XYZ file of C-alpha atoms in Angstrom:
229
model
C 74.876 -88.163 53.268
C 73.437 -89.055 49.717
C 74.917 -92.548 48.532
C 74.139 -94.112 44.908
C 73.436 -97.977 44.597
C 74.029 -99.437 41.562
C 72.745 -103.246 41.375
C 70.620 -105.263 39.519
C 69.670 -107.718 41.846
C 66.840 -106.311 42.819
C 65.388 -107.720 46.142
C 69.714 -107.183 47.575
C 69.159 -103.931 46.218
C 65.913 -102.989 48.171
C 67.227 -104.925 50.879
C 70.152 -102.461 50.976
C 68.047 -99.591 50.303
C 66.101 -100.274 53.414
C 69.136 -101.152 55.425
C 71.020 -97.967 54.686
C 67.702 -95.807 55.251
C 67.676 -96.800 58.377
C 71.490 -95.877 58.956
C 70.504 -91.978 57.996
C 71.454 -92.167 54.207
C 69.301 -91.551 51.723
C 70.011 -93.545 48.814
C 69.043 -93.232 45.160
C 69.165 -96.672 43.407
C 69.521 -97.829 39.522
C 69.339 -101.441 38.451
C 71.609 -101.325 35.495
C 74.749 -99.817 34.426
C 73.712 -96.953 32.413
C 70.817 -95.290 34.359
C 73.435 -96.155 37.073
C 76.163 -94.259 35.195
C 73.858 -91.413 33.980
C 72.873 -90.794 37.688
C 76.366 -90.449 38.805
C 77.343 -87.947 36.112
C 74.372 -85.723 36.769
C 74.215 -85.532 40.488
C 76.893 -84.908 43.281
C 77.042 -87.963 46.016
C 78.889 -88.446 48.852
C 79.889 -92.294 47.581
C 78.623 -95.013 45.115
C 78.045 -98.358 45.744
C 78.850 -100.106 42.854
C 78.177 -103.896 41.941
C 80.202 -105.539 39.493
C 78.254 -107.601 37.703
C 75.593 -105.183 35.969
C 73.179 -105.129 32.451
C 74.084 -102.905 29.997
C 77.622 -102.013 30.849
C 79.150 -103.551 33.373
C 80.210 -101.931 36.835
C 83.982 -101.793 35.495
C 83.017 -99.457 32.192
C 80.898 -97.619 34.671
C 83.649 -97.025 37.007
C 86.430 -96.280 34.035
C 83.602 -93.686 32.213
C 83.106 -92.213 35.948
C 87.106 -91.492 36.761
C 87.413 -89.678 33.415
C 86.047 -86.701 35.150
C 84.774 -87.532 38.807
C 86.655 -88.611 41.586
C 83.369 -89.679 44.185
C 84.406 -92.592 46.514
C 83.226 -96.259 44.776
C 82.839 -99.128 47.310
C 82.410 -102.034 44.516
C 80.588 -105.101 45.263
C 80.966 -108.784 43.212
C 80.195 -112.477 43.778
C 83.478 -112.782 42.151
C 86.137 -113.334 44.668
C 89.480 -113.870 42.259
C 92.275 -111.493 43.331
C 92.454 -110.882 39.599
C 88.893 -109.442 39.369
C 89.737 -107.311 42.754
C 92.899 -106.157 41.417
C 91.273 -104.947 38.503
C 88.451 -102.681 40.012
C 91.074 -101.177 42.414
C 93.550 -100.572 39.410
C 90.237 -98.733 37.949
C 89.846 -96.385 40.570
C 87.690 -98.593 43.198
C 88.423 -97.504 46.665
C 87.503 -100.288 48.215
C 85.750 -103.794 47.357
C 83.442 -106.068 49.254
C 82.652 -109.870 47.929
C 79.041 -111.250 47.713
C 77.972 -112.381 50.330
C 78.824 -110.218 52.793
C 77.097 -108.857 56.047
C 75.589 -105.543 56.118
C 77.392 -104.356 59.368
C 80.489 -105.069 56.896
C 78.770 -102.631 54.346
C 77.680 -100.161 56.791
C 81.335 -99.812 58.345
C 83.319 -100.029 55.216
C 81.182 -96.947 53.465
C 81.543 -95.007 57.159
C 85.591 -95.491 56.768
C 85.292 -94.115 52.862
C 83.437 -91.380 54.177
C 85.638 -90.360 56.857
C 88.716 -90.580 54.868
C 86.866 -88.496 52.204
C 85.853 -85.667 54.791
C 89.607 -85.791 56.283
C 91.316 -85.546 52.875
C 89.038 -83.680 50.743
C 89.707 -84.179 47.036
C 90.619 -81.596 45.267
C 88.150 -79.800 42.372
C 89.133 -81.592 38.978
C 91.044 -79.373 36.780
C 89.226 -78.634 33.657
C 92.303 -77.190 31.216
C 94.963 -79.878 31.202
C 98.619 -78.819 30.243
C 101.820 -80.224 29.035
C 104.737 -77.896 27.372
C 102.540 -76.195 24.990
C 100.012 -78.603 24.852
C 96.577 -77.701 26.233
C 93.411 -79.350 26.669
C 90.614 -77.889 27.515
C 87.865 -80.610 28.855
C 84.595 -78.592 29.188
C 85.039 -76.894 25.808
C 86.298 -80.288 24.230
C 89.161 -78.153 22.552
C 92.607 -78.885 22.059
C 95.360 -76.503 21.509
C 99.470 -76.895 20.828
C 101.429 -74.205 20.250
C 98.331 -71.736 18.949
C 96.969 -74.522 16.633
C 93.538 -76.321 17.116
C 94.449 -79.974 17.103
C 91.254 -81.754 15.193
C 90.873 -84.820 17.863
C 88.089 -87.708 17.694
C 86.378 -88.475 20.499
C 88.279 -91.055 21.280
C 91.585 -89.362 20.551
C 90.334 -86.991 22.878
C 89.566 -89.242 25.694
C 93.094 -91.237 25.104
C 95.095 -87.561 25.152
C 92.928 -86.420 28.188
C 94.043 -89.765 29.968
C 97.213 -89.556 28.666
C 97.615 -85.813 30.071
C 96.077 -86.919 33.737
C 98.505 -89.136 34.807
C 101.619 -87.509 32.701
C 104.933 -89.067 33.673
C 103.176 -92.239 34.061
C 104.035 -94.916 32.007
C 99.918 -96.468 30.917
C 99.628 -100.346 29.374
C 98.014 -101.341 26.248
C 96.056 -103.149 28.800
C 94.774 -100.440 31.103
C 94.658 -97.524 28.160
C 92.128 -100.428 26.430
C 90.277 -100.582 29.738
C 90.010 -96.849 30.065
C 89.534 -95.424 26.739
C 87.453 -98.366 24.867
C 85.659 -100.072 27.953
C 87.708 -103.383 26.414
C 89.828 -106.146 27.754
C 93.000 -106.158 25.854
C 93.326 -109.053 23.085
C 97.010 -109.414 22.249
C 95.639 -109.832 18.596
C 93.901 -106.281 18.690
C 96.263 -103.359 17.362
C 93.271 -100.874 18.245
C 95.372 -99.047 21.020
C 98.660 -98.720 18.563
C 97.074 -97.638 16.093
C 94.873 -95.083 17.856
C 97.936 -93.746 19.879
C 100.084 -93.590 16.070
C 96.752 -91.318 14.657
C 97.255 -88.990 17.778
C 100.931 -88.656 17.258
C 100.484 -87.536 13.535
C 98.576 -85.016 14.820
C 99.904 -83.739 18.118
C 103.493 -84.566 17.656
C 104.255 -84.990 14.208
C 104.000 -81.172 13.032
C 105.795 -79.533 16.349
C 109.488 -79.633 17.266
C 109.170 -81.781 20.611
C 107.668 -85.051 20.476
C 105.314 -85.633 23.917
C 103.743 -89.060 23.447
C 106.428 -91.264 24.025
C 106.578 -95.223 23.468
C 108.205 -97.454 26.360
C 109.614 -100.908 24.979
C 107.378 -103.600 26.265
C 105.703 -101.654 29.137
C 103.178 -98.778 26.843
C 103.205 -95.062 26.419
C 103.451 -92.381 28.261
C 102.996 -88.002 27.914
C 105.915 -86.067 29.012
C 108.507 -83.237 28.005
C 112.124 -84.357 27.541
C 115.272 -82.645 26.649
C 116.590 -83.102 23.093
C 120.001 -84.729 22.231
């Protein structure tokens, strides 16, 4: 089994390397967020271990940058222990947390749970052409299509319609599509995410019959077909 260990601390993180050696991994480390994120888009592991706390970009942008397209099994470590913080690297796609300090037994047997779960449910190979109506979006070719017409998309109108188009049906916050799209916590006083969401609807709404981006009164937006009046 081939784990990644992202942390910056780095006698814990040679510690762990050691440690995990020993246990029949073998384990690639970085000591910041983007060789750390770099490393986990390139290569294929079996799980990450993934502090929270990290230089460069933090182990939250890492994780929201690494669900846009991979779904390998994070264990995320923090010195942090406010349910807030937990809550928020689980909503981000964490599969499991651990708080600093721990014991490396702990370590050891939460990653051999992750990995048995993984091996039982296998995930399933990410789609690469997304699809809505006659919406389609093709991630590997960065190409976006509705109805026979190239929709010209930013990058980040790209990333917010791909996210958008993932988890269609599903009513996503200011908050989280802020998180996900822009690596940002959401400031109340910030319009960035309405007015990024109104730029995508003049372009993949505005000009076709059926409207797919839809707004939900004081809960966000979400992508889905409906039946007109």
């Amino acid at each position: 089994m081939r784990l990644l260990l992202i942390e910056d601390e780095a006698k814990l993180g040679e510690y762990l390397r050691k440690g995990l050696a020993e246990e029949s991994y073998t384990v690639d480390v970085a000591t910041n967020g983007i060789d750390g994120l770099h490393l986990a888009m390139e290569l294929d592991y079996d799980l990450i271990v993934l502090d929270g706390m990290l230089p460069g970009i933090d182990g939250f942008a890492v994780l929201a940058a690494l669900r846009q397209s991979k779904s390998t099994p994070v264990l995320m470590l923090t010195a942090r222990s406010d349910v807030q913080d937990r809550v928020r690297g689980l909503q981000s796609g964490a599969d499991d947390y651990l708080i600093k300090p721990f014991a490396f037994s702990e370590l050891v047997a939460r990653i051999q749970v992750l990995l048995r779960r993984t091996q039982a449910h296998p995930a399933s190979p990410e789609p690469t052409v997304l699809r809505q109506a006659d919406l389609e979006l093709d991630l590997i070719r960065r190409k976006a299509v509705r109805a026979g017409v190239r929709l010209d998309l930013t990058a980040k109108e790209f990333n917010l319609l791909a996210l958008l188009l993932r988890r269609q049906g599903e009513v996503l916050s200011r908050t989280e599509l802020a998180s996900q799209v822009w690596d940002m916590n959401f400031d109340s006083e910030t319009n960035v995410v309405e007015v990024a969401v109104r730029r995508l609807r003049m372009k993949v709404d505005q000009p076709f019959a059926s409207p797919l981006i839809h707004t939900v009164r004081g809960m966000g937006y979400v992508l889905e077909s409906r039946a007109q009046p």
